[in-house]
Every structure is written in C-alpha cells, then in structure tokens.
PDB file of C-alpha atoms in Angstrom:
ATOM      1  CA  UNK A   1     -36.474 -51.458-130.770  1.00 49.00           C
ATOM      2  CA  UNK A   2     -37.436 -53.912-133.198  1.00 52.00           C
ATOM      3  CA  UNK A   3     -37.491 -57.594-132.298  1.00 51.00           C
ATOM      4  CA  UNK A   4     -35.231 -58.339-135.290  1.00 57.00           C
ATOM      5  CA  UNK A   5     -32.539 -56.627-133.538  1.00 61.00           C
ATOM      6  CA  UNK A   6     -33.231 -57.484-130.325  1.00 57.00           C
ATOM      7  CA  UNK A   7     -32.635 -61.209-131.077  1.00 57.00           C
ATOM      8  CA  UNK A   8     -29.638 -59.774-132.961  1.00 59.00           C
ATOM      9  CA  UNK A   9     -28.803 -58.461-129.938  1.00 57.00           C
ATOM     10  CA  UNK A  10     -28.969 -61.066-127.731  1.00 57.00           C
ATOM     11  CA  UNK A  11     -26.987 -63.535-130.367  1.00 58.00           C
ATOM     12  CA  UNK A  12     -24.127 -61.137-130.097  1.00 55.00           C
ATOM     13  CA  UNK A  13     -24.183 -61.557-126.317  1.00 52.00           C
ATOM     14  CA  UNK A  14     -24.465 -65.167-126.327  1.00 52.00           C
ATOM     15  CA  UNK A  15     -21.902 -66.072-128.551  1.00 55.00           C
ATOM     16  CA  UNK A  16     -19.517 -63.863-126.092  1.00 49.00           C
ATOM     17  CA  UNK A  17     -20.899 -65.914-123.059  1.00 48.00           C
ATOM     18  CA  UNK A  18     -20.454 -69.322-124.974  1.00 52.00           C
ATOM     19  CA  UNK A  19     -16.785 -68.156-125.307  1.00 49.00           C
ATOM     20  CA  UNK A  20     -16.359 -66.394-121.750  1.00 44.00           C
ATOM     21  CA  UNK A  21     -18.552 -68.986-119.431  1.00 47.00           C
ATOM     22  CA  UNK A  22     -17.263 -71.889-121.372  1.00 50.00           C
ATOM     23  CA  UNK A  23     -21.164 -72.852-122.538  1.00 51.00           C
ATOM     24  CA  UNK A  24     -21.605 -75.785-124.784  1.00 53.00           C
ATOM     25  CA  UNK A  25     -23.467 -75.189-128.234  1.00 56.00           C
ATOM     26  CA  UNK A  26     -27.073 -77.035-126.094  1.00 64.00           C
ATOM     27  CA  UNK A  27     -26.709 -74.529-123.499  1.00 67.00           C
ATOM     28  CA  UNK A  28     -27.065 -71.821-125.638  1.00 69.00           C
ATOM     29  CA  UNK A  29     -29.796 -73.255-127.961  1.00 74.00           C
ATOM     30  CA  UNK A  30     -31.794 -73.666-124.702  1.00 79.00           C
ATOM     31  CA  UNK A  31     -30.841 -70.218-123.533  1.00 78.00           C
ATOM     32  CA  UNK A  32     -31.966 -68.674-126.550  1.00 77.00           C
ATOM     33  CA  UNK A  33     -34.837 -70.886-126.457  1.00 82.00           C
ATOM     34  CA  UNK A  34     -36.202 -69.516-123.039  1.00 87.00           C
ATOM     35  CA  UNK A  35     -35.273 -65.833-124.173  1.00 83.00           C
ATOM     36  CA  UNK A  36     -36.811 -65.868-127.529  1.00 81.00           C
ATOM     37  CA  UNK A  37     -40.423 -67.485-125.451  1.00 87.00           C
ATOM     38  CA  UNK A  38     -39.552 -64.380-122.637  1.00 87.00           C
ATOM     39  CA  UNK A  39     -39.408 -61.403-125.396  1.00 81.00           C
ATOM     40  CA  UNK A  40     -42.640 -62.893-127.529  1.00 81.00           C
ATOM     41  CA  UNK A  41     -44.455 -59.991-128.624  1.00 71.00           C
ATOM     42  CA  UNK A  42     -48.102 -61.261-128.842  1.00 80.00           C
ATOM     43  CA  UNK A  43     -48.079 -61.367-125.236  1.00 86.00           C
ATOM     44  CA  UNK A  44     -48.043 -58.237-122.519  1.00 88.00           C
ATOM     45  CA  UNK A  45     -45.105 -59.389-120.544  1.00 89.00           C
ATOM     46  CA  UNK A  46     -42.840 -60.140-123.945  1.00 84.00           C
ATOM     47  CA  UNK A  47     -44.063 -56.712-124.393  1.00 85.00           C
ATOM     48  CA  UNK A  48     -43.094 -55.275-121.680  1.00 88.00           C
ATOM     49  CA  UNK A  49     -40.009 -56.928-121.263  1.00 86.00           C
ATOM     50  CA  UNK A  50     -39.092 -55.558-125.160  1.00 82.00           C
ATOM     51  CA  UNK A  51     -39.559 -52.132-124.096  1.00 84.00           C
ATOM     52  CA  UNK A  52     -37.955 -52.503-120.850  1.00 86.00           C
ATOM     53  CA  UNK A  53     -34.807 -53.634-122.548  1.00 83.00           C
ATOM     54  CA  UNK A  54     -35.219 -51.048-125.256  1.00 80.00           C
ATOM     55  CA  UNK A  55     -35.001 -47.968-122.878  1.00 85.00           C
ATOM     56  CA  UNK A  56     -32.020 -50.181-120.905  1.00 85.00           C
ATOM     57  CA  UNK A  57     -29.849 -52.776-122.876  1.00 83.00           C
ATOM     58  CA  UNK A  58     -28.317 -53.591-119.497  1.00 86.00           C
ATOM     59  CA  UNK A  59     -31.500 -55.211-118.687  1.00 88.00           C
ATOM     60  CA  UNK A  60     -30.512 -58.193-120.999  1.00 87.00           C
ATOM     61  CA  UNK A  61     -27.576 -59.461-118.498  1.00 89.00           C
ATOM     62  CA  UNK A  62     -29.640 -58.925-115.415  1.00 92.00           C
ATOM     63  CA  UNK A  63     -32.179 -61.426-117.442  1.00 92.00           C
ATOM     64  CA  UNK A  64     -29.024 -63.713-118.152  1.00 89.00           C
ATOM     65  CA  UNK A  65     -28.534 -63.699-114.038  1.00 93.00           C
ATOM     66  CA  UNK A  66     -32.056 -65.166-113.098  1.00 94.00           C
ATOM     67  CA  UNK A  67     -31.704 -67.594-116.121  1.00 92.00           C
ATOM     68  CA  UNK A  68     -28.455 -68.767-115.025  1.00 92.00           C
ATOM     69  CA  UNK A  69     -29.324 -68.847-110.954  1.00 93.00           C
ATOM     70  CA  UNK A  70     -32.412 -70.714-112.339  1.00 93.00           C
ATOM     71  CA  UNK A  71     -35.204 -68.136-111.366  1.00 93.00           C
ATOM     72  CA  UNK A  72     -37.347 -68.752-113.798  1.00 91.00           C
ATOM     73  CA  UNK A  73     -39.970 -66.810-113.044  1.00 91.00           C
ATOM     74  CA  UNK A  74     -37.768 -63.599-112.324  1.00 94.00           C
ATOM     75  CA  UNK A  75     -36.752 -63.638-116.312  1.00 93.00           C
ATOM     76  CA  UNK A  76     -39.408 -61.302-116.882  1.00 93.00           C
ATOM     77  CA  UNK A  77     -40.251 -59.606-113.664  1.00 94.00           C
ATOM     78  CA  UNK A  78     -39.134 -55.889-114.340  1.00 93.00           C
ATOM     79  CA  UNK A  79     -39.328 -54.967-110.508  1.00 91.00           C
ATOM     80  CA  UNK A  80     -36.942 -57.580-110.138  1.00 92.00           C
ATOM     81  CA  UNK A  81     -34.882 -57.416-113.255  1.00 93.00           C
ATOM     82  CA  UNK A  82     -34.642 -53.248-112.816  1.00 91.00           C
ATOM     83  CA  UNK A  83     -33.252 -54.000-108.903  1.00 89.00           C
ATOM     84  CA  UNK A  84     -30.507 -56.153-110.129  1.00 92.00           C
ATOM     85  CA  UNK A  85     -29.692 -54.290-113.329  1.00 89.00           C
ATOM     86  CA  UNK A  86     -29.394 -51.177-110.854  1.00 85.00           C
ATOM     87  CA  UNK A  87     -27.143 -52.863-108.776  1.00 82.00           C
ATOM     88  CA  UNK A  88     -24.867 -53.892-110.836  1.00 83.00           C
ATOM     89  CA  UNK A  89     -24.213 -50.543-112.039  1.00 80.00           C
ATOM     90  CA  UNK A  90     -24.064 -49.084-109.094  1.00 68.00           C
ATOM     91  CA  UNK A  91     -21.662 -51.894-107.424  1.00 69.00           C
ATOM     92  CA  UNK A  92     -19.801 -52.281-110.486  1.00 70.00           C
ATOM     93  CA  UNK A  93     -20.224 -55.378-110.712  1.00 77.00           C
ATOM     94  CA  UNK A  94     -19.538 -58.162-113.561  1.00 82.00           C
ATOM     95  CA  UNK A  95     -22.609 -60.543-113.966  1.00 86.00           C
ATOM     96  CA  UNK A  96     -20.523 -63.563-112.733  1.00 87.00           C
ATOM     97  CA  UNK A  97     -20.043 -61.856-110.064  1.00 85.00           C
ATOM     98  CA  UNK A  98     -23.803 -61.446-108.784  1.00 90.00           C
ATOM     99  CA  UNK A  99     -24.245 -65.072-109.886  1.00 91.00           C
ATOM    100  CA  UNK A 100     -21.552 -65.826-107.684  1.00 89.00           C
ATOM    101  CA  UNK A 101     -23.118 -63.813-104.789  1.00 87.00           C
ATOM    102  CA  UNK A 102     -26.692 -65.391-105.297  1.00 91.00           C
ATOM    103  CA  UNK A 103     -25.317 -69.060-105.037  1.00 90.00           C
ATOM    104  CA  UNK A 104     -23.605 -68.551-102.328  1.00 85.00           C
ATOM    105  CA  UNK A 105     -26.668 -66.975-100.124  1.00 82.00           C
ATOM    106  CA  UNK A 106     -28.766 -69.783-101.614  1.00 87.00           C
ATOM    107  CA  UNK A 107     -31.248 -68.132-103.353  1.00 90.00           C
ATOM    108  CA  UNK A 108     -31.783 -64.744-105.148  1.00 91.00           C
ATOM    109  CA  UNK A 109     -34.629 -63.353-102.044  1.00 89.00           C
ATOM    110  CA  UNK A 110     -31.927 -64.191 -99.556  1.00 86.00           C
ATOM    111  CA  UNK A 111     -29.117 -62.368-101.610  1.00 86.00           C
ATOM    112  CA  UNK A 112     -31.495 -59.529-102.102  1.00 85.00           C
ATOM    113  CA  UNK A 113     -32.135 -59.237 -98.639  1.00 79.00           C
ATOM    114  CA  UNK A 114     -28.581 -59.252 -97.386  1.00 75.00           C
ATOM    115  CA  UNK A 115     -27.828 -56.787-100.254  1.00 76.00           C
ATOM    116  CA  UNK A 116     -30.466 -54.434 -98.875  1.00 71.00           C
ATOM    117  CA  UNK A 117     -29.722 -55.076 -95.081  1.00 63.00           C
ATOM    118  CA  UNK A 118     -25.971 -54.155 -96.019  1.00 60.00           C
ATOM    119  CA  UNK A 119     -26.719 -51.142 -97.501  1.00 56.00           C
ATOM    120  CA  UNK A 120     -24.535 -48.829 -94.399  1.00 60.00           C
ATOM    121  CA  UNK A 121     -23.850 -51.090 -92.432  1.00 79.00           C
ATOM    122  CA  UNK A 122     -20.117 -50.704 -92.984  1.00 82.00           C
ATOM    123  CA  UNK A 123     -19.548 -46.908 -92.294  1.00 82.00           C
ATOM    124  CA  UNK A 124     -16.903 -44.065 -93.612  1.00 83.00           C
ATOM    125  CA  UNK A 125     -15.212 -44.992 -90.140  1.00 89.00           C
ATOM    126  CA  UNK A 126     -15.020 -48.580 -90.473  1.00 90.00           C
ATOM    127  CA  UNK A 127     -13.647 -48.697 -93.886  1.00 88.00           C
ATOM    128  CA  UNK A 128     -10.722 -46.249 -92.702  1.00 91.00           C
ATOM    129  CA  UNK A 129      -9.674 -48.738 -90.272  1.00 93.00           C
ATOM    130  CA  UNK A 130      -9.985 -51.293 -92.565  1.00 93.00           C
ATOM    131  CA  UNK A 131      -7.734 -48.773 -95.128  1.00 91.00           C
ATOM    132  CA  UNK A 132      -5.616 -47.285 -92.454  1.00 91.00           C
ATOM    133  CA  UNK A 133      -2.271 -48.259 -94.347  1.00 87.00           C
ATOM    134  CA  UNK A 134      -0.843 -49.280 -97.605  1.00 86.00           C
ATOM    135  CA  UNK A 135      -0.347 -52.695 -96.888  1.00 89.00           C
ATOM    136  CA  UNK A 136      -3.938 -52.964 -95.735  1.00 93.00           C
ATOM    137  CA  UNK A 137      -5.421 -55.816 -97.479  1.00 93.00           C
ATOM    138  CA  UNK A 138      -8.704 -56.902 -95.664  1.00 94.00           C
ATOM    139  CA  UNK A 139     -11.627 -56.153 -97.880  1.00 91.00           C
ATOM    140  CA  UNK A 140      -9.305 -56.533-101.220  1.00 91.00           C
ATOM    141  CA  UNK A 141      -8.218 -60.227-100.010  1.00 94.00           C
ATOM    142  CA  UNK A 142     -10.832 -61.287 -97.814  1.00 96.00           C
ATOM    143  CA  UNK A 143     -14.268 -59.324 -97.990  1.00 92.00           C
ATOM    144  CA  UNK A 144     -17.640 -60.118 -98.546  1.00 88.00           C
ATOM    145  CA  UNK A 145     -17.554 -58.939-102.403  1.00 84.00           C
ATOM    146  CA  UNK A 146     -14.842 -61.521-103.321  1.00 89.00           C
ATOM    147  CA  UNK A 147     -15.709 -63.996-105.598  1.00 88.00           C
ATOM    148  CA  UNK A 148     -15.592 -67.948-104.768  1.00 90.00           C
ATOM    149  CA  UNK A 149     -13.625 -68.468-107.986  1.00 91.00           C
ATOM    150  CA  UNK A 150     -10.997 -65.870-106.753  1.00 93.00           C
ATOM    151  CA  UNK A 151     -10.470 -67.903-103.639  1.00 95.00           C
ATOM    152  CA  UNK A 152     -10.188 -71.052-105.866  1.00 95.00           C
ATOM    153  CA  UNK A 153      -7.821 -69.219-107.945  1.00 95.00           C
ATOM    154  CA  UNK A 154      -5.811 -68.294-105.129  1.00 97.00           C
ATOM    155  CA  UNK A 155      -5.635 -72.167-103.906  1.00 97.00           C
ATOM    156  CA  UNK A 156      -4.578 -73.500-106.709  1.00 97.00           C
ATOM    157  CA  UNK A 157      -2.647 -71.046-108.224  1.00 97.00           C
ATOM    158  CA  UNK A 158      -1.624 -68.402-105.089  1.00 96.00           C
ATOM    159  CA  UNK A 159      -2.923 -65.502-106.752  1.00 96.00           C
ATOM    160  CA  UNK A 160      -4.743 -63.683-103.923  1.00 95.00           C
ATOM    161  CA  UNK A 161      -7.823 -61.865-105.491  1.00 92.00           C
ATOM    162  CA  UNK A 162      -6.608 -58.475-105.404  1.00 91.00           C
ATOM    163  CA  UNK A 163      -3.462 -60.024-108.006  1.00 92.00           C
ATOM    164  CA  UNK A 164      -1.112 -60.217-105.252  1.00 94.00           C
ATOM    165  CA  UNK A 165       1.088 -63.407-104.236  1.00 95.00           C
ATOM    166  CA  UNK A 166       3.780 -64.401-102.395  1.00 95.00           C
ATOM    167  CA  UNK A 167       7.009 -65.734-103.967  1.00 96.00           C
ATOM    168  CA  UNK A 168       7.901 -69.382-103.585  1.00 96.00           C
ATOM    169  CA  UNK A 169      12.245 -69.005-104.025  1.00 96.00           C
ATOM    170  CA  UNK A 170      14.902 -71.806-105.245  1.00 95.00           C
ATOM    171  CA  UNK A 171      18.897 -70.833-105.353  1.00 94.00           C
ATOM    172  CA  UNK A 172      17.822 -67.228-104.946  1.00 92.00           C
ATOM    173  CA  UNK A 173      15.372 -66.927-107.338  1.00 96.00           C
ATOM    174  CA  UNK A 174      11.619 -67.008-107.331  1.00 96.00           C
ATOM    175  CA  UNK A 175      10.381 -70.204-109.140  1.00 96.00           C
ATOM    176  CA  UNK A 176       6.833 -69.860-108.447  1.00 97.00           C
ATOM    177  CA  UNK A 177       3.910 -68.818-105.567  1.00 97.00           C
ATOM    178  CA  UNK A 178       3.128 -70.145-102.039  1.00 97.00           C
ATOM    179  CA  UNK A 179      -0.510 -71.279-101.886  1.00 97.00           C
ATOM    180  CA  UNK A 180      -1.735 -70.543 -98.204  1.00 96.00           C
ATOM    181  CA  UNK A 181      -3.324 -72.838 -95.725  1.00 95.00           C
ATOM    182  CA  UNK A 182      -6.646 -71.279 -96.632  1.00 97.00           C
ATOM    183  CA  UNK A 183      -8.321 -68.335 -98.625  1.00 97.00           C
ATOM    184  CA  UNK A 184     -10.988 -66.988 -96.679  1.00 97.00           C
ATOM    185  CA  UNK A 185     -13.577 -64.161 -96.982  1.00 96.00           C
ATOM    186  CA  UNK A 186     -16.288 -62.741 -94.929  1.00 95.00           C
ATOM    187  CA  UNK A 187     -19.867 -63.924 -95.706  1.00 90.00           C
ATOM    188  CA  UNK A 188     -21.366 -60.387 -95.240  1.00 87.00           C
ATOM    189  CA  UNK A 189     -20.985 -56.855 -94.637  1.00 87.00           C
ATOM    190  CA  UNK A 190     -23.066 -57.663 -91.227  1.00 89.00           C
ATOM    191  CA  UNK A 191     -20.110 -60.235 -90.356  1.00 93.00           C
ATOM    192  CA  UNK A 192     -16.865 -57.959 -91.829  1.00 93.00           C
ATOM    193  CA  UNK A 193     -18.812 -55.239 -88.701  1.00 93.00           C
ATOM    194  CA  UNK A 194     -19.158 -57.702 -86.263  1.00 94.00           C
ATOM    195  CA  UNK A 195     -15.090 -58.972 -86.764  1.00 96.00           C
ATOM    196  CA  UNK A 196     -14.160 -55.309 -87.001  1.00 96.00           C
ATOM    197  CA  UNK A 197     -16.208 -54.760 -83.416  1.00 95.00           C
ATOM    198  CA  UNK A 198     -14.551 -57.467 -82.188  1.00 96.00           C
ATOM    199  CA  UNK A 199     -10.520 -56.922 -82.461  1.00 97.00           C
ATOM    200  CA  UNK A 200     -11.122 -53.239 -81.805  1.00 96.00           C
ATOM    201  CA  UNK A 201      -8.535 -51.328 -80.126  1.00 95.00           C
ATOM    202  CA  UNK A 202     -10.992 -50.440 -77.918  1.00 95.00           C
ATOM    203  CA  UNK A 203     -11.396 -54.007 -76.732  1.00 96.00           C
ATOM    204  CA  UNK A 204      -9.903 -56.130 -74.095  1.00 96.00           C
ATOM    205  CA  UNK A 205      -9.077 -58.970 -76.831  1.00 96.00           C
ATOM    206  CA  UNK A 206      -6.717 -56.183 -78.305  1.00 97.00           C
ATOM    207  CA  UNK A 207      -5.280 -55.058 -75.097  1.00 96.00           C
ATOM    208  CA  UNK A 208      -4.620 -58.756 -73.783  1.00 97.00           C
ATOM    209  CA  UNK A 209      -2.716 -59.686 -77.240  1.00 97.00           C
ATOM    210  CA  UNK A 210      -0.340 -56.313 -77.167  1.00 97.00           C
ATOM    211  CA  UNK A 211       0.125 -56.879 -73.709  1.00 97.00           C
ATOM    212  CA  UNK A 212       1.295 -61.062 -74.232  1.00 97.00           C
ATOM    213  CA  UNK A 213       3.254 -59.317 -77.527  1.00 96.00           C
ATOM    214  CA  UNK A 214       4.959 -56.740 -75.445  1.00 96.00           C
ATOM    215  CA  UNK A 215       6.267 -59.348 -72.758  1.00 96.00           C
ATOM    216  CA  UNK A 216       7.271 -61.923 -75.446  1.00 96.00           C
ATOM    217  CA  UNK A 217       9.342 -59.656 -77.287  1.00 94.00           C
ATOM    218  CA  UNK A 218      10.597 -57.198 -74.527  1.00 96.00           C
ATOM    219  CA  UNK A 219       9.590 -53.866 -75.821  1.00 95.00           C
ATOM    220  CA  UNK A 220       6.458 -51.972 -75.599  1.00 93.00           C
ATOM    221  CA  UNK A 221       6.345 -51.173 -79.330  1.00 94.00           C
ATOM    222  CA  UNK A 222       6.302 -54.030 -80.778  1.00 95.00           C
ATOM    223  CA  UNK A 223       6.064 -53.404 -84.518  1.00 95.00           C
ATOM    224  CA  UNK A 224       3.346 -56.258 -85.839  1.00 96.00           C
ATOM    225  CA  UNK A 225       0.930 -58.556 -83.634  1.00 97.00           C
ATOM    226  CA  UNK A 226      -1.808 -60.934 -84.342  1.00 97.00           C
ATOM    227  CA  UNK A 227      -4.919 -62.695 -82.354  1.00 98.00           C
ATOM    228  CA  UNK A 228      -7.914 -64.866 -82.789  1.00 98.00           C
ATOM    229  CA  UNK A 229     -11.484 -63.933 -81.748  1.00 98.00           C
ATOM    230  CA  UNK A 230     -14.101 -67.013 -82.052  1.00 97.00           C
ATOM    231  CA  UNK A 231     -17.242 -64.730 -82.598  1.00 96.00           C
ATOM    232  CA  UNK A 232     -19.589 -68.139 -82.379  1.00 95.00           C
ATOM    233  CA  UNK A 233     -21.326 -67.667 -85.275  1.00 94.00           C
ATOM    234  CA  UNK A 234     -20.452 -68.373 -89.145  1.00 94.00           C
ATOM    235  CA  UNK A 235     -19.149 -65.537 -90.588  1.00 94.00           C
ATOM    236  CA  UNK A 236     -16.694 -67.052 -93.461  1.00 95.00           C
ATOM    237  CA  UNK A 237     -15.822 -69.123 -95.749  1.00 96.00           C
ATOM    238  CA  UNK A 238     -12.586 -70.168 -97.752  1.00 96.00           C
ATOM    239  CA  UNK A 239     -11.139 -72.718 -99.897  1.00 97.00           C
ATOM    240  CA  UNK A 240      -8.236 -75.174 -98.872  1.00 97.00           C
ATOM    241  CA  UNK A 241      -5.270 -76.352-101.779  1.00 97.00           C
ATOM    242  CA  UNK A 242      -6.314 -79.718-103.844  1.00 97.00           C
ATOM    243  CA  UNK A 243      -5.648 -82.606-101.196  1.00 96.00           C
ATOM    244  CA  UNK A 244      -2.089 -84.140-101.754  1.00 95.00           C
ATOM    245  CA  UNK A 245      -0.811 -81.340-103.072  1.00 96.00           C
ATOM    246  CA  UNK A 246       1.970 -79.251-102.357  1.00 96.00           C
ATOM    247  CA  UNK A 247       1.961 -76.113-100.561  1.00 96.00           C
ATOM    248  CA  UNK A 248       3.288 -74.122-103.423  1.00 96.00           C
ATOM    249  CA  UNK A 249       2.876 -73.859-107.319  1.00 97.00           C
ATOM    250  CA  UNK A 250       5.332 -73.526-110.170  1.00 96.00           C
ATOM    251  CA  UNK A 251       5.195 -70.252-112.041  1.00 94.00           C
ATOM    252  CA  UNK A 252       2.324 -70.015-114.875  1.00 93.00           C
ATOM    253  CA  UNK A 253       1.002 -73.607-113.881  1.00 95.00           C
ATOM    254  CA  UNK A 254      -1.671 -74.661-111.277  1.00 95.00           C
ATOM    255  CA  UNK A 255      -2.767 -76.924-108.853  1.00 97.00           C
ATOM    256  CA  UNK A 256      -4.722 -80.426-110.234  1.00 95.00           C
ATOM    257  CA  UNK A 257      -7.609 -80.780-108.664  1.00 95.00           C
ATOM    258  CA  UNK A 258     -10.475 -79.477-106.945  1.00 95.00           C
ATOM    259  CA  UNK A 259     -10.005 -77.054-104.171  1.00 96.00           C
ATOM    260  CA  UNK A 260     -11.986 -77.764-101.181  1.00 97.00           C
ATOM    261  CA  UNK A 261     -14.577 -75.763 -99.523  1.00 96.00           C
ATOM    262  CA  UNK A 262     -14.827 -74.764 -96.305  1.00 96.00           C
ATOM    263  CA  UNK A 263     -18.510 -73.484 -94.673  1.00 93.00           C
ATOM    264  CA  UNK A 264     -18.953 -72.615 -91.472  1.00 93.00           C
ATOM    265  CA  UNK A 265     -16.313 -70.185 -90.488  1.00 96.00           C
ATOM    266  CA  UNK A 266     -16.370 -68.599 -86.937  1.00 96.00           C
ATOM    267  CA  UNK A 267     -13.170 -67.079 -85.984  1.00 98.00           C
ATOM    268  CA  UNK A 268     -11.231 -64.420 -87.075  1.00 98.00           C
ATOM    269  CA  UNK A 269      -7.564 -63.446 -86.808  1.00 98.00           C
ATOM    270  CA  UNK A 270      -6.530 -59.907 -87.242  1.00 98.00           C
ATOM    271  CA  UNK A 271      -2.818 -58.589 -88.002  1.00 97.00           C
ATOM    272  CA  UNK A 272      -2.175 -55.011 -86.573  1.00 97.00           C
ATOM    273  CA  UNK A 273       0.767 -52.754 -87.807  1.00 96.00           C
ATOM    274  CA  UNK A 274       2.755 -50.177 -85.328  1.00 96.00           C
ATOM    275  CA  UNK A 275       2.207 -46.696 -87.568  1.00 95.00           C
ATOM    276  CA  UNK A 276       5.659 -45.099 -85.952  1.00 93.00           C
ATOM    277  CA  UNK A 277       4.400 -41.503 -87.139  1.00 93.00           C
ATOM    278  CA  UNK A 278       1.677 -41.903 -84.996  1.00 93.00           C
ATOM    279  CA  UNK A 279       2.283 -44.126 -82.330  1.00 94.00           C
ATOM    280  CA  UNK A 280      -1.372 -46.292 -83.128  1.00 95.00           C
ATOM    281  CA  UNK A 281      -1.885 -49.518 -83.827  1.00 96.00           C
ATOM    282  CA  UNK A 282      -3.649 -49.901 -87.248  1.00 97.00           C
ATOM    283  CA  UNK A 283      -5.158 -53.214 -89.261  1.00 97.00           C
ATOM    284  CA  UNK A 284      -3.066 -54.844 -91.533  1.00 96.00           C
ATOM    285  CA  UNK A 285      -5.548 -57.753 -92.496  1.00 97.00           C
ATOM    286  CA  UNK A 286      -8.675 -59.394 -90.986  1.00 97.00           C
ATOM    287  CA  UNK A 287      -9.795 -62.479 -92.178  1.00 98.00           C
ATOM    288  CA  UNK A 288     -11.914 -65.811 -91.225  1.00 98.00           C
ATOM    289  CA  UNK A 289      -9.850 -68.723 -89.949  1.00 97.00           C
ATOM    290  CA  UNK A 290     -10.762 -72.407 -88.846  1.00 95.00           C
TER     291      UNK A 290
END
C-alpha cells in the first residue's frame, strides 16, 4: 500500500470519527498530525507500521485506541497494536468500547492483564446459570463488558443497555421510562465468578433467604426471591440519576445533568425465579448494589 492512500485512508476514517466521537476540527488536525509522524516512511518503525496496516486495515483503529487512551508510545508497537486489533475481532468489539474498558482499569497494561487473566474464568457452566431463563438479564444489564456510557444512558434516559426499560404510566398509558436507583455492572469476569460463587444454590446465603421467603409468604414455592451478599471487596460500579432529578423521564427526552458515579461497589443482590417445569430455582439477575 502506497502512502498516498494510506493517508487517504486514514482521512476517510477521521472525518467519520469527527462526526461519530463528536471531535472538534483541532482534534483531528492533531490526530492526523501524530499519525502522519507514526506512518513516516524514511524511518523503520513508519515502515513497519505501513506494512503492518497494509496486510491488516483493522490495525488503523487499534492505533486510534492507544492515541485516544493517550499511549503514546503503543501507536506504533505492533506486538501491542496486533493484541488489541485481535481482540477486538475476536470480542466483537466497537473501538469505544475498548477505550471505555482501558479507562476504566486505569491504564492499557492493567486492562491487558485483566483481559488475559479473564480469558476462562467464566465457564460453559457459569454462563448457563447466568442464561438459565428468558428473562435472565445479568451479563446483558449488568456485566463486566457493559459500557460506562450505557449505564449513563440508562440514568438519564432508563434505557438499560441491552435496549430494555421499564414503563413510567399516566391515565393508563405509558408516558415515558422509570430511571432506577442505580445502574450497576461488574468490574470483571474475576468479580461476575466470585458473585456467582457466592448466591449459589449450593450456599447457605441461598438456603437462609428461601427459607425467610418461604415463612413470609406461607408456601414452600415461592415463585421469585431476592438477597444481598457483601463479598468485601469492590467488585462494581454504577451510575446514580442527575441529583434533583426525578425518578423517571418523559418519552424521547432525558435527564439534565451529569449522572453520578459510583466506585467502590461490594455487594451484590441476586433475583432467583421458581422454573415450575423443573422445580429449581434459577437466576433472574445479579448485579452490584451499595
């Protein structure tokens, strides 16, 4: 590939991030000033980096990740640049997404390192209990892949990330969606198996709460419970609704203000669902709680 085209290339791409990420006309100039410096030919890295992107055109967002993160140096490290470009098609992941994911972890070596200590750590088993119904929501809603901006979304606008909501009715009719006390998600996969561990069926936590549920409601199938579990160590986060505002949103308008963060997360509550057909208790939702 040429480095005519290349450039020709990249301006294509940054005109559609301009638009997408909202990036003012300086932003761009300076991102097009780094990349343009990253790809020069007269030296063995722009090289490099040329062919790299030549024989994978994918390679060009993973290098719009580290410039946007602010690694610097990783721009034109192809060990580095390959891992991320690899992930993403692997995850299926949009770069905002990874972006996301590396802020959140603090820097890219941390987020690198929990991707690659994550790698099994959820198992075929655990993600059927976390599946075991339809209404099962836990890793769509609340798990470790969710963006922060789909939290935000959801607490200003009570769109819960998997496009879901729940209807705020006047007279009848629905006029718009509740926003809920928080939207949480787990920080990890490490922390999603730890919470999952934790409620188990198996566990006395789960065999105290059915036991309180049974009494309260005089019947030993008692079609939906809920607990809490404080695990003692952070394993969420989640976003509260704009202070002074209400707890609900018209239709097609949002929230003003910012929604505010919560760090620090260490308890869970879990939702369990009576499956009649079978007799078991299954997950309905997990999430982190204050």
């Amino acid at each position: 590939m040429k480095i005519s085209e290349l450039k020709r290339k990249l301006v294509v791409l940054l005109t559609i991030f301009s638009v997408v990420f909202s990036f003012a006309q300086t932003d761009c100039e300076l991102r097009w000033s780094r990349f343009t410096k990253d790809i020069d030919a007269t030296t063995d890295i722009g090289k490099a980096l040329v062919t790299a992107i030549d024989e994978n055109p994918e390679v060009i967002t993973s290098w719009w990740v580290f410039d946007t993160v602010g690694e610097g140096a990783l721009r034109t490290n192809l060990e580095e640049l390959s891992f991320v470009t690899t992930h993403l098609k692997a995850k299926n992941k949009t770069a905002e997404v990874i972006v996301d994911e590396i802020k959140n972890a603090g820097s890219y070596v941390e987020w690198k390192s929990l991707t690659t200590s994550e790698v099994g750590v959820l198992d075929e088993i655990d993600i059927a209990k976390l599946r075991a119904n339809e209404a099962a929501h836990t890793i769509e809603r609340h798990g470790f892949e969710v963006t922060d901006d789909l939290l935000k979304r959801r607490a200003t606008e009570g769109i819960a990330p998997d496009g879901s909501s729940i209807a705020k009715r006047q007279g009848g009719r629905r006029i718009g969606n509740i926003i809920p006390p928080m939207s949480s998600k787990f920080i990890d996969a490490t922390s999603m198996k730890k919470a999952l561990n934790a409620v188990d069926v198996s566990t006395s936590a789960f065999k105290e709460a059915l036991k309180a549920e049974k009494l309260a409601k005089g019947t030993d199938t008692p079609p939906l419970f809920k607990f809490q579990v404080d695990l003692g160590e952070t394993i969420g986060l989640g976003y509260k609704k704009p202070i002074g505002t209400p707890n609900y949103v018209l239709t097609g308008q949002k929230l003003s203000g910012n929604p505010i963060k919560i760090n620090g997360l260490t308890k869970i509550e879990v939702r369990y669902k009576l499956n009649r057909a079978t007799g078991k208790y299954e997950i309905n939702t997990m999430f982190p709680i204050e």
